[in-house]
mmCIF file of C-alpha atoms in Angstrom:
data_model
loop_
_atom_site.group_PDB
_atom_site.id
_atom_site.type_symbol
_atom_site.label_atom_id
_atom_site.label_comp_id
_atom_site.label_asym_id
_atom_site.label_seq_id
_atom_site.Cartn_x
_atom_site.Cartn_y
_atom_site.Cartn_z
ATOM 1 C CA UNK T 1 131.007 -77.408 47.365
ATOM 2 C CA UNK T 2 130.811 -75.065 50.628
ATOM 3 C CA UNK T 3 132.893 -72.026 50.317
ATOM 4 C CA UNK T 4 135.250 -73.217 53.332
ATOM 5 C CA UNK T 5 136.458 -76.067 50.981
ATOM 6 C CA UNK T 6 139.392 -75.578 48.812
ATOM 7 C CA UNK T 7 138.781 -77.679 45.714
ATOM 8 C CA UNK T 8 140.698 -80.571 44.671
ATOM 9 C CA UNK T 9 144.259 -79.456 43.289
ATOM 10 C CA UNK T 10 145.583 -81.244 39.890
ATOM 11 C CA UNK T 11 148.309 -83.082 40.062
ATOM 12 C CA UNK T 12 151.931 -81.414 40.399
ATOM 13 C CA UNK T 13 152.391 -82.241 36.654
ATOM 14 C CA UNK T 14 149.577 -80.557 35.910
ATOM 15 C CA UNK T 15 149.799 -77.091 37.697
ATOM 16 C CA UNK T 16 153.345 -76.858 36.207
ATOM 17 C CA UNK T 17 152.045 -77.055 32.860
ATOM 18 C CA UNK T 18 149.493 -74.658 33.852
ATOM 19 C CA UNK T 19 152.820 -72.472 35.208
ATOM 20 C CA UNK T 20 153.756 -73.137 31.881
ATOM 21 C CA UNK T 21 151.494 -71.988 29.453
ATOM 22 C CA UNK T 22 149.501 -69.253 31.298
ATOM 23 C CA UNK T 23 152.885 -67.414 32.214
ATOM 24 C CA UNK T 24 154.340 -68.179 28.219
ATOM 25 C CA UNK T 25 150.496 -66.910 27.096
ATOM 26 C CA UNK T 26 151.696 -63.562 28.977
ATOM 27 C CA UNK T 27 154.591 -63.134 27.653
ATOM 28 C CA UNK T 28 153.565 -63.225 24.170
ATOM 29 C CA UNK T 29 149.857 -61.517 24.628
ATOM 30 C CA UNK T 30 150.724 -59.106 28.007
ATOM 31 C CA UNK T 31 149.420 -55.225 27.232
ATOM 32 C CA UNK T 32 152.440 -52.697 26.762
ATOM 33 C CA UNK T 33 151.513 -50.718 29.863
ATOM 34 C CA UNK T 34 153.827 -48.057 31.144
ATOM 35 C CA UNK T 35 153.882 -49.297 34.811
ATOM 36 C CA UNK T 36 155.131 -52.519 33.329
ATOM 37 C CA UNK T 37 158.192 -51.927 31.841
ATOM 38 C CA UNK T 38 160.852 -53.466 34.190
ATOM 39 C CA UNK T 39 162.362 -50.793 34.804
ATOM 40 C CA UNK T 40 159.728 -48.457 36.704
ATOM 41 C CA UNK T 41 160.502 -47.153 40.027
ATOM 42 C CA UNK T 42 158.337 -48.319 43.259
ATOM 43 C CA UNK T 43 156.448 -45.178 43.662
ATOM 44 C CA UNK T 44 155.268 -45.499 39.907
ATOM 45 C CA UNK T 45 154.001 -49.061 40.137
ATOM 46 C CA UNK T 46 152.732 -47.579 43.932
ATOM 47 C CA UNK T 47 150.825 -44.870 41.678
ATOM 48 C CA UNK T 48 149.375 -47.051 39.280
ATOM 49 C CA UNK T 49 148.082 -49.713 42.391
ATOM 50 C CA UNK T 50 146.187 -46.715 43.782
ATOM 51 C CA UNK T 51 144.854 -45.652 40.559
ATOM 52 C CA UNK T 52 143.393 -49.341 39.118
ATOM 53 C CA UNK T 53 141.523 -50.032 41.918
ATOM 54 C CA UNK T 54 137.757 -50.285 40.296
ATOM 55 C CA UNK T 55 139.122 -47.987 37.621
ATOM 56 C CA UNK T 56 139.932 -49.414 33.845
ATOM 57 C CA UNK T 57 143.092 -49.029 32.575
ATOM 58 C CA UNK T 58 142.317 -46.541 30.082
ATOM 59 C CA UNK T 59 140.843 -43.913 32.295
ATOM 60 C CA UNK T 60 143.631 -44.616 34.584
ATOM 61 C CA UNK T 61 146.644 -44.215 31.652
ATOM 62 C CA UNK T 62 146.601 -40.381 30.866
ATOM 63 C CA UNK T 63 145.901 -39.520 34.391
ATOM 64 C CA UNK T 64 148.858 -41.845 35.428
ATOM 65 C CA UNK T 65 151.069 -40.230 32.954
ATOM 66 C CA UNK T 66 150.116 -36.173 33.888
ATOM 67 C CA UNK T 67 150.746 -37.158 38.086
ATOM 68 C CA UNK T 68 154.137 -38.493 37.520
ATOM 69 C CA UNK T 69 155.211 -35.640 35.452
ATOM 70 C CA UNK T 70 153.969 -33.327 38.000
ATOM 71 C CA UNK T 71 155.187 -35.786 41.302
ATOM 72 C CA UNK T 72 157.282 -38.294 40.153
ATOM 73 C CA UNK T 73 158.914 -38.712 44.200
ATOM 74 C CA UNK T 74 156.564 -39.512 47.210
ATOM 75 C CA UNK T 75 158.084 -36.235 48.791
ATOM 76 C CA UNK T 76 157.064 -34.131 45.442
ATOM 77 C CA UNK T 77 153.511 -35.287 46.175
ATOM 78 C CA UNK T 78 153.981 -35.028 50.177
ATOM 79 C CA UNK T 79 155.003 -31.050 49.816
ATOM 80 C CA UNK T 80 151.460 -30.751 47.581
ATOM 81 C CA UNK T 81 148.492 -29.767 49.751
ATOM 82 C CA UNK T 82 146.062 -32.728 49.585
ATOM 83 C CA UNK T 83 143.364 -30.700 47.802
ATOM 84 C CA UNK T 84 145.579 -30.673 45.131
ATOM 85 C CA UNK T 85 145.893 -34.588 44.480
ATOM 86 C CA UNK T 86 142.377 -34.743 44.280
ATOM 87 C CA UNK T 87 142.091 -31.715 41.669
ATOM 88 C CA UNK T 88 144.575 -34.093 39.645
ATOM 89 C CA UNK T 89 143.033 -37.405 40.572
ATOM 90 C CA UNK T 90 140.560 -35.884 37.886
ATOM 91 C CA UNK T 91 137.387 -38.318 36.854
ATOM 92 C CA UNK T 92 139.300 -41.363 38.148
ATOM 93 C CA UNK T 93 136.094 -41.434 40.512
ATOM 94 C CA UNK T 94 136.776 -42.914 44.238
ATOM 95 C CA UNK T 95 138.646 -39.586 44.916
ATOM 96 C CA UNK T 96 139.442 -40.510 48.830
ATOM 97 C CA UNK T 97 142.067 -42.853 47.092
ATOM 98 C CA UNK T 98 143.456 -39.500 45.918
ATOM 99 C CA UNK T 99 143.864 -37.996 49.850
ATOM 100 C CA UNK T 100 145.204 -41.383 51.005
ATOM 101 C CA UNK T 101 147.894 -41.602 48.465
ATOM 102 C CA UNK T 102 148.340 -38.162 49.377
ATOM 103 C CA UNK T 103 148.446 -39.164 53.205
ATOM 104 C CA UNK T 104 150.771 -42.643 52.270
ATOM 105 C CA UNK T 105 153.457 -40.208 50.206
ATOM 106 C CA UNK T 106 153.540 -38.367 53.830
ATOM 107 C CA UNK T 107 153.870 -41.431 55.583
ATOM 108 C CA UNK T 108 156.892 -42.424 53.274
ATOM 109 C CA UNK T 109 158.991 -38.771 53.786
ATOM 110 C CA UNK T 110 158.483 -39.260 57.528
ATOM 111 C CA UNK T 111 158.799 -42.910 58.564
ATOM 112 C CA UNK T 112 160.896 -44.136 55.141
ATOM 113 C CA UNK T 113 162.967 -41.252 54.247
ATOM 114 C CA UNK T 114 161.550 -40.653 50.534
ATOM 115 C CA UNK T 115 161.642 -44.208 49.765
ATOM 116 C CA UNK T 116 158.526 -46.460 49.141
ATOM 117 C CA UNK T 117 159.176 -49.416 51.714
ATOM 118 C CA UNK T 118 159.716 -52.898 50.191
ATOM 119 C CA UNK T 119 158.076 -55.427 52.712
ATOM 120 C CA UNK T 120 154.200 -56.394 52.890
ATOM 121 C CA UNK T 121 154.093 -55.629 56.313
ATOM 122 C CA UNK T 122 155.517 -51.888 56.184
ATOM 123 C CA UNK T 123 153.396 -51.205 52.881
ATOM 124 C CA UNK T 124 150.178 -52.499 54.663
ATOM 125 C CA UNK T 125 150.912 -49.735 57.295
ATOM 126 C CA UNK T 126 150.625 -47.231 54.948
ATOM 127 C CA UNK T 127 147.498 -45.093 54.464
ATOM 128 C CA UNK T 128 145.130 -46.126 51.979
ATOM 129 C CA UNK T 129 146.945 -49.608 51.555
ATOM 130 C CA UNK T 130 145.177 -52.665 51.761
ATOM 131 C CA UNK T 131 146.246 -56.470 52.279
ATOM 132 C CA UNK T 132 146.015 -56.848 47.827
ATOM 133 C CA UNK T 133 147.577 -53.025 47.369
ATOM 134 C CA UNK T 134 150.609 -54.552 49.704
ATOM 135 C CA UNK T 135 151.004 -58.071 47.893
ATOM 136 C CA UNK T 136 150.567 -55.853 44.657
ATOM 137 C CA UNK T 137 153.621 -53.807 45.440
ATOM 138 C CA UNK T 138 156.218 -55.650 46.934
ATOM 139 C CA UNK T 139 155.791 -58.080 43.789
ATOM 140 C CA UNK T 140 155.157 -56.130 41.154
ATOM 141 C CA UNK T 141 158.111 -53.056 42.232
ATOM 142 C CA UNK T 142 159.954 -54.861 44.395
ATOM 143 C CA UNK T 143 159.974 -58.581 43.015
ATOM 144 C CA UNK T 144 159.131 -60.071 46.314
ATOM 145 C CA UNK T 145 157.473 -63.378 46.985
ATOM 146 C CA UNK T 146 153.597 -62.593 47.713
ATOM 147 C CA UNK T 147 150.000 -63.732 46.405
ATOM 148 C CA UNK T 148 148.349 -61.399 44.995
ATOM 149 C CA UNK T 149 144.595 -61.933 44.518
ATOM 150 C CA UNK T 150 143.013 -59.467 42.962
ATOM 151 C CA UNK T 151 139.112 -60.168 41.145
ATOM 152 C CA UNK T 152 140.734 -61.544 37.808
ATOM 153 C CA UNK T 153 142.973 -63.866 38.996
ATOM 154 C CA UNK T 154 139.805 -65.113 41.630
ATOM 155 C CA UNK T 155 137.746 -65.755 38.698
ATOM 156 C CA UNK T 156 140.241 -67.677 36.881
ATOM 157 C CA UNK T 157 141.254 -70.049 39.470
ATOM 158 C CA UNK T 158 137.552 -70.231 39.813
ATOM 159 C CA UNK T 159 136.697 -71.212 36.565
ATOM 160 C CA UNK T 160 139.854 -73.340 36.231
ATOM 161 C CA UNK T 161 140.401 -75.757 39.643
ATOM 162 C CA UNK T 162 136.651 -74.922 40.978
ATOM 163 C CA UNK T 163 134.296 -75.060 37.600
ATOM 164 C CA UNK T 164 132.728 -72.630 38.637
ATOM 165 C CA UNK T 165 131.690 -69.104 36.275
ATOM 166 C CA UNK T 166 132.654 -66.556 38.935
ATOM 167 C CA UNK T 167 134.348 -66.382 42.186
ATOM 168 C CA UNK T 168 132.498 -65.988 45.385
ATOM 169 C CA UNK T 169 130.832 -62.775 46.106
ATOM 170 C CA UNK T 170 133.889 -61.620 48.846
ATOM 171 C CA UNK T 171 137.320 -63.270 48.723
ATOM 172 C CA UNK T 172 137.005 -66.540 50.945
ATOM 173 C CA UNK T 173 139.653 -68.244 53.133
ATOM 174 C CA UNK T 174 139.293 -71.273 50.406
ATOM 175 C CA UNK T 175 140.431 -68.970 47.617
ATOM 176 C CA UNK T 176 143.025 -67.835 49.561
ATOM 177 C CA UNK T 177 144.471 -71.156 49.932
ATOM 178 C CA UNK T 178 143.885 -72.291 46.713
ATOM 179 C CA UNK T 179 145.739 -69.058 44.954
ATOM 180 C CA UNK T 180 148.469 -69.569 47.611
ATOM 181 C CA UNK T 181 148.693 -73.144 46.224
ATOM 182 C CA UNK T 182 148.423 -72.538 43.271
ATOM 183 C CA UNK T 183 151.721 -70.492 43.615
ATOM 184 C CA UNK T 184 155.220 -71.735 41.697
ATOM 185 C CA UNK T 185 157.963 -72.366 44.238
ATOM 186 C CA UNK T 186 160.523 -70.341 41.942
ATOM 187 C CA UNK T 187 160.771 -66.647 43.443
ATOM 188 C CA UNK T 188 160.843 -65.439 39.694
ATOM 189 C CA UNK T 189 158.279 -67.684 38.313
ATOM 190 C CA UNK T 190 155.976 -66.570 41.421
ATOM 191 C CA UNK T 191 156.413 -63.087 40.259
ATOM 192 C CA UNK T 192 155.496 -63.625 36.794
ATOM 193 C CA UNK T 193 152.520 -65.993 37.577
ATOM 194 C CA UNK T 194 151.118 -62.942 40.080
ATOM 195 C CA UNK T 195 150.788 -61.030 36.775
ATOM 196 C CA UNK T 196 150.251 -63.449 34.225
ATOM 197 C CA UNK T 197 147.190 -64.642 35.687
ATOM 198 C CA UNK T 198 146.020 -61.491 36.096
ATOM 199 C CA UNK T 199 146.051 -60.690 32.507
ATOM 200 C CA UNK T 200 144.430 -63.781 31.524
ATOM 201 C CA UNK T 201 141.277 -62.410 33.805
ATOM 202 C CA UNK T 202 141.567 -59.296 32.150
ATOM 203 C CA UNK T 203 141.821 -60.209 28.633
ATOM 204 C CA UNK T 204 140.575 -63.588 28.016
ATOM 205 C CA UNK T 205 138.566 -65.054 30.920
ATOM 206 C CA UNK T 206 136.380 -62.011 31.226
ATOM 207 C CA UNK T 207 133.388 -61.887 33.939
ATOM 208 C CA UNK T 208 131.224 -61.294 30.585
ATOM 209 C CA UNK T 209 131.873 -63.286 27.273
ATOM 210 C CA UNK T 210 134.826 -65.050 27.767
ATOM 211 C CA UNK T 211 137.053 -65.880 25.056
ATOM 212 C CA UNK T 212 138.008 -69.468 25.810
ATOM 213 C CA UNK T 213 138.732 -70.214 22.117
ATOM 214 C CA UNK T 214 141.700 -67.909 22.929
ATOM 215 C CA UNK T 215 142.589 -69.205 26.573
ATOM 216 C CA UNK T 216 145.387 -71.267 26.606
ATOM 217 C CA UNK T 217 144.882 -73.705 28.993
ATOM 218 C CA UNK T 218 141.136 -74.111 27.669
ATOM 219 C CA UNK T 219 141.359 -78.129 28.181
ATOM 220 C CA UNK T 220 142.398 -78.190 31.432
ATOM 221 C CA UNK T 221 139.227 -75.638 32.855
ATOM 222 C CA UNK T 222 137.345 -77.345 34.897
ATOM 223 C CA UNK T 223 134.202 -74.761 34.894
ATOM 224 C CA UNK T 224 134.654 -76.055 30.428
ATOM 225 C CA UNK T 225 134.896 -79.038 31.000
ATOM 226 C CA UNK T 226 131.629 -78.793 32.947
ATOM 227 C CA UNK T 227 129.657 -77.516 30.221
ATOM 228 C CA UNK T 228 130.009 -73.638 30.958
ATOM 229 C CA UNK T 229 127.517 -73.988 34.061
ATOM 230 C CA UNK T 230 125.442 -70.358 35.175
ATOM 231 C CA UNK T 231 126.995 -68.649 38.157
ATOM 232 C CA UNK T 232 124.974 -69.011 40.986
ATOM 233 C CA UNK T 233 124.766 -65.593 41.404
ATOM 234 C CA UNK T 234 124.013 -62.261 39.167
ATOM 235 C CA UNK T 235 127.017 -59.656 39.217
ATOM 236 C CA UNK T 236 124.984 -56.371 39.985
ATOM 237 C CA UNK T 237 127.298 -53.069 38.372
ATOM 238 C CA UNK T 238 127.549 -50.672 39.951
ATOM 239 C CA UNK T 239 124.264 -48.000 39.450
ATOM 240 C CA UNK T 240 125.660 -44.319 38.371
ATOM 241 C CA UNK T 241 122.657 -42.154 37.432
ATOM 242 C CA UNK T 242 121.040 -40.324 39.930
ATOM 243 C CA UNK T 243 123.368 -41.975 43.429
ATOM 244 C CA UNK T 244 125.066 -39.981 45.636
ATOM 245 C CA UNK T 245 128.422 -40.725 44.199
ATOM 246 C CA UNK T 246 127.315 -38.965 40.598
ATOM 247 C CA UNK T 247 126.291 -35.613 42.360
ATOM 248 C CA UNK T 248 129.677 -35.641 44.589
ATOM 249 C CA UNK T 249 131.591 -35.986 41.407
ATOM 250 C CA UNK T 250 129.861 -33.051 39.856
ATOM 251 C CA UNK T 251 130.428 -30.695 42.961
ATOM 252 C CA UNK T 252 133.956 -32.340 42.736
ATOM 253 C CA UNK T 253 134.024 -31.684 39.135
ATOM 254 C CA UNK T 254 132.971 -27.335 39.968
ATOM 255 C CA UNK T 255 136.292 -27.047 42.645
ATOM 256 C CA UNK T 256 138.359 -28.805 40.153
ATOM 257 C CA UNK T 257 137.584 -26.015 37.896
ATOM 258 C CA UNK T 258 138.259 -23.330 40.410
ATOM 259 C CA UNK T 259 141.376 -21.580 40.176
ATOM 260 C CA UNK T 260 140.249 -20.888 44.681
ATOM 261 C CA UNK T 261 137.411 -20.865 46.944
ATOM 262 C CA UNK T 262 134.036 -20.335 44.701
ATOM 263 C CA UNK T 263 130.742 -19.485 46.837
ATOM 264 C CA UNK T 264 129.190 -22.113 48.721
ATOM 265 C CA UNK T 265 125.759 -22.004 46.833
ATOM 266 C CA UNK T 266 127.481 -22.920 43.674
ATOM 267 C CA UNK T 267 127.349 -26.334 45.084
ATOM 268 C CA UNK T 268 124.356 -26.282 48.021
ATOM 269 C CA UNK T 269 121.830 -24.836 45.473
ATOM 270 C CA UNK T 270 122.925 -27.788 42.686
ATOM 271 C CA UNK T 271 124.650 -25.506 40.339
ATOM 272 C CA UNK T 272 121.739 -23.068 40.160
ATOM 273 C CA UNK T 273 123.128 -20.453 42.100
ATOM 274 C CA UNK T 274 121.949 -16.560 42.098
ATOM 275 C CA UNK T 275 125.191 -15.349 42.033
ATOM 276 C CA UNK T 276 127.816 -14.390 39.598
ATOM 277 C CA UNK T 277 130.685 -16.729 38.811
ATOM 278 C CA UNK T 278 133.722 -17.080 36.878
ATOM 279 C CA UNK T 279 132.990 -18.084 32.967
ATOM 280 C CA UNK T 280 135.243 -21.290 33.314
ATOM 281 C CA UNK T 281 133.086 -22.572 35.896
ATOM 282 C CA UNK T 282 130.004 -22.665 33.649
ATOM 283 C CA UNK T 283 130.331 -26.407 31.929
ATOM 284 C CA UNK T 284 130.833 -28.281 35.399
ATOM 285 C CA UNK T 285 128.193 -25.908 37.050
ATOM 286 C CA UNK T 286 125.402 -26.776 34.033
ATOM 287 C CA UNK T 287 126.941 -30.520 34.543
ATOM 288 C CA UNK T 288 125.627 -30.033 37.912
ATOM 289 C CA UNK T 289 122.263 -28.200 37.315
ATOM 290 C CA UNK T 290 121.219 -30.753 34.778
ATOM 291 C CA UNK T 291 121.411 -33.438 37.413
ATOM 292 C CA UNK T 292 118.387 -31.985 39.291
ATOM 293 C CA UNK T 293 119.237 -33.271 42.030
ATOM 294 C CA UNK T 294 116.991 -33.617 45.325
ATOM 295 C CA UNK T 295 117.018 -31.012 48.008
ATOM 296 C CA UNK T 296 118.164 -33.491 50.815
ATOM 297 C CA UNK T 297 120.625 -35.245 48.533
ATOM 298 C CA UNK T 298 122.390 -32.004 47.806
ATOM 299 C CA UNK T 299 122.591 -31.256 51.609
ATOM 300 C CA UNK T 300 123.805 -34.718 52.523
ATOM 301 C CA UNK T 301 126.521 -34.550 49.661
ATOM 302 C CA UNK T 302 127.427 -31.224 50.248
ATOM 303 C CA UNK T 303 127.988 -32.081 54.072
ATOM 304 C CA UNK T 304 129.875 -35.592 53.065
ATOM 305 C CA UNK T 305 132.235 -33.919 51.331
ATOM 306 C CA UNK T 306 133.371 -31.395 54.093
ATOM 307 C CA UNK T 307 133.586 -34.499 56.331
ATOM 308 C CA UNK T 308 135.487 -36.197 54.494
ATOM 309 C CA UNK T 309 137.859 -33.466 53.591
ATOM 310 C CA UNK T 310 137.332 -33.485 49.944
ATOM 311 C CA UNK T 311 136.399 -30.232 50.467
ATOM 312 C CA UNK T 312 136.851 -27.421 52.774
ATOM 313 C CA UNK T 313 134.663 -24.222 53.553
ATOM 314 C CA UNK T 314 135.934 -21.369 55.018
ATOM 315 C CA UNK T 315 133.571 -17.821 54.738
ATOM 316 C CA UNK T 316 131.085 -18.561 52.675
ATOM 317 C CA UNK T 317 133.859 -19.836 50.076
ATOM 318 C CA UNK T 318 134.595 -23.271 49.370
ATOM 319 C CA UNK T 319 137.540 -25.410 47.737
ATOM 320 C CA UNK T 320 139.561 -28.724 47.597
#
């Protein structure tokens, strides 16, 4: 089937029992998570948006908890310099998500008053907030009508109405469709059905070793029913060891450590430095010396981080 094609939906019947059981499955098997309690404000659920994307939940749970406590307001967070969200974005990883929800908490004090906005189209023209991020929100804190298609929920309809093991590499305009058909009428039962799929992709119909004995609509799956075919293409993850995003997070990691500016050959000689520095420094600067990093690399790190202001130099001394 060519990607522009949206697959054959089953019958009316059908995707209401599919309503059905997925969104029951959910409410019986859903994770206690604390941005899911019902009763969490919009910048919270806002928080924990920012915070999932390509980030597990339990690297994302402590963190969540310790930047609430500390800015539980957009404004708290707005009065912060920015270098400070990414000292307490921690090892999330992807720490220009930490300046742009940074940058959308300013946006919010000075086009919103304070108050995270409610609509897709005023969240989208936030900083940092993409067309899922939007959909994300206005369900999930504001319990509006929106698709949300994040890479769970593709891989289930995929499996499910296409029969095929995996989505397409990139979101298509076919799975677009097809989620936004997929979608019940009922304002509530759309809201629920956002997140129930979602947790189906997490927990059961896993990229790797899915556990369709579990799944609850496991006879209606059209990628079972087809005997489990191979995807036609091999997920790569993500390499770690040695890249340039491994060496930023290790200069990262030295500022983070820094009570202010440390000297700038802390980080442009790869943590093996011929000056003197402060004894809480020394476990991320040997984190960064045992990297061994490449003369050029270091350079070209070094300078990406000043450019994209997760980090700042000012006489000889650098910071966040």
């Amino acid at each position: 089937m060519h990607s522009s094609q949206t697959p054959a939906l089953p019958s009316a019947r059908d995707i209401d029992l599919l309503h059905d059981r997925i969104n029951q499955w959910y409410l019986q098997h859903a994770r206690d998570l604390p941005w899911r309690t019902g009763t969490n404000t919009p910048w919270e659920v806002m928080v924990s948006e920012f915070m999932l994307q390509q980030t597990p939940v339990k690297r994302v749970l402590p963190v969540w908890e310790t930047w609430l406590e500390r800015w539980p307001t957009p404004a708290d967070l707005a009065a912060e310099e920015p270098g400070e969200a990414v000292r307490a974005w921690g090892r999330l990883g992807y720490p220009r998500r930490a300046q742009r929800l940074h940058a959308a908490a300013v946006a919010i004090l000075e086009r919103h008053g304070g108050k995270v906005p409610s609509t897709y189209e005023e969240l989208l023209a936030l900083p940092g907030v993409g067309s899922y991020t939007a959909a994300a929100i206005s369900v999930f804190a504001f319990g509006r009508r929106a698709t949300v298609i994040d890479t769970n929920i593709r891989r289930v309809h995929a499996r499910l109405i296409s029969g095929k093991a995996l989505p397409s590499k990139a979101l298509t305009a076919a799975e677009t469709r097809l989620a936004e058909e997929l979608m019940p009428e009922e304002l509530a039962e759309s809201n629920l059905w956002n997140v129930s799929v979602m947790e189906l992709g997490a927990l059961i119909c896993t990229a790797k070793s899915p556990s369709c004995d579990q799944c609850p609509v496991l006879d209606r799956c059209a990628w079972v029913a087809a005997g489990r075919p191979e995807a036609d293409y091999q997920p790569k993850g993500q390499a770690w060891a040695g890249t340039d995003r491994q060496l930023r997070g290790a200069m990262l990691a030295v500022l983070r450590a820094a009570s202010g500016g440390v000297d700038r050959t802390l980080l442009t000689t790869g943590g093996k430095p011929d000056v003197a520095y402060p004894a809480e420094l020394a476990p991320a600067v040997r984190a960064l010396a045992a990297l061994n990093s490449p003369s050029e690399q270091i350079d070209r790190c070094y300078a990406g981080l000043l450019a994209d202001g997760l980090a700042q130099e000012k006489a000889g001394l650098v910071s966040l």
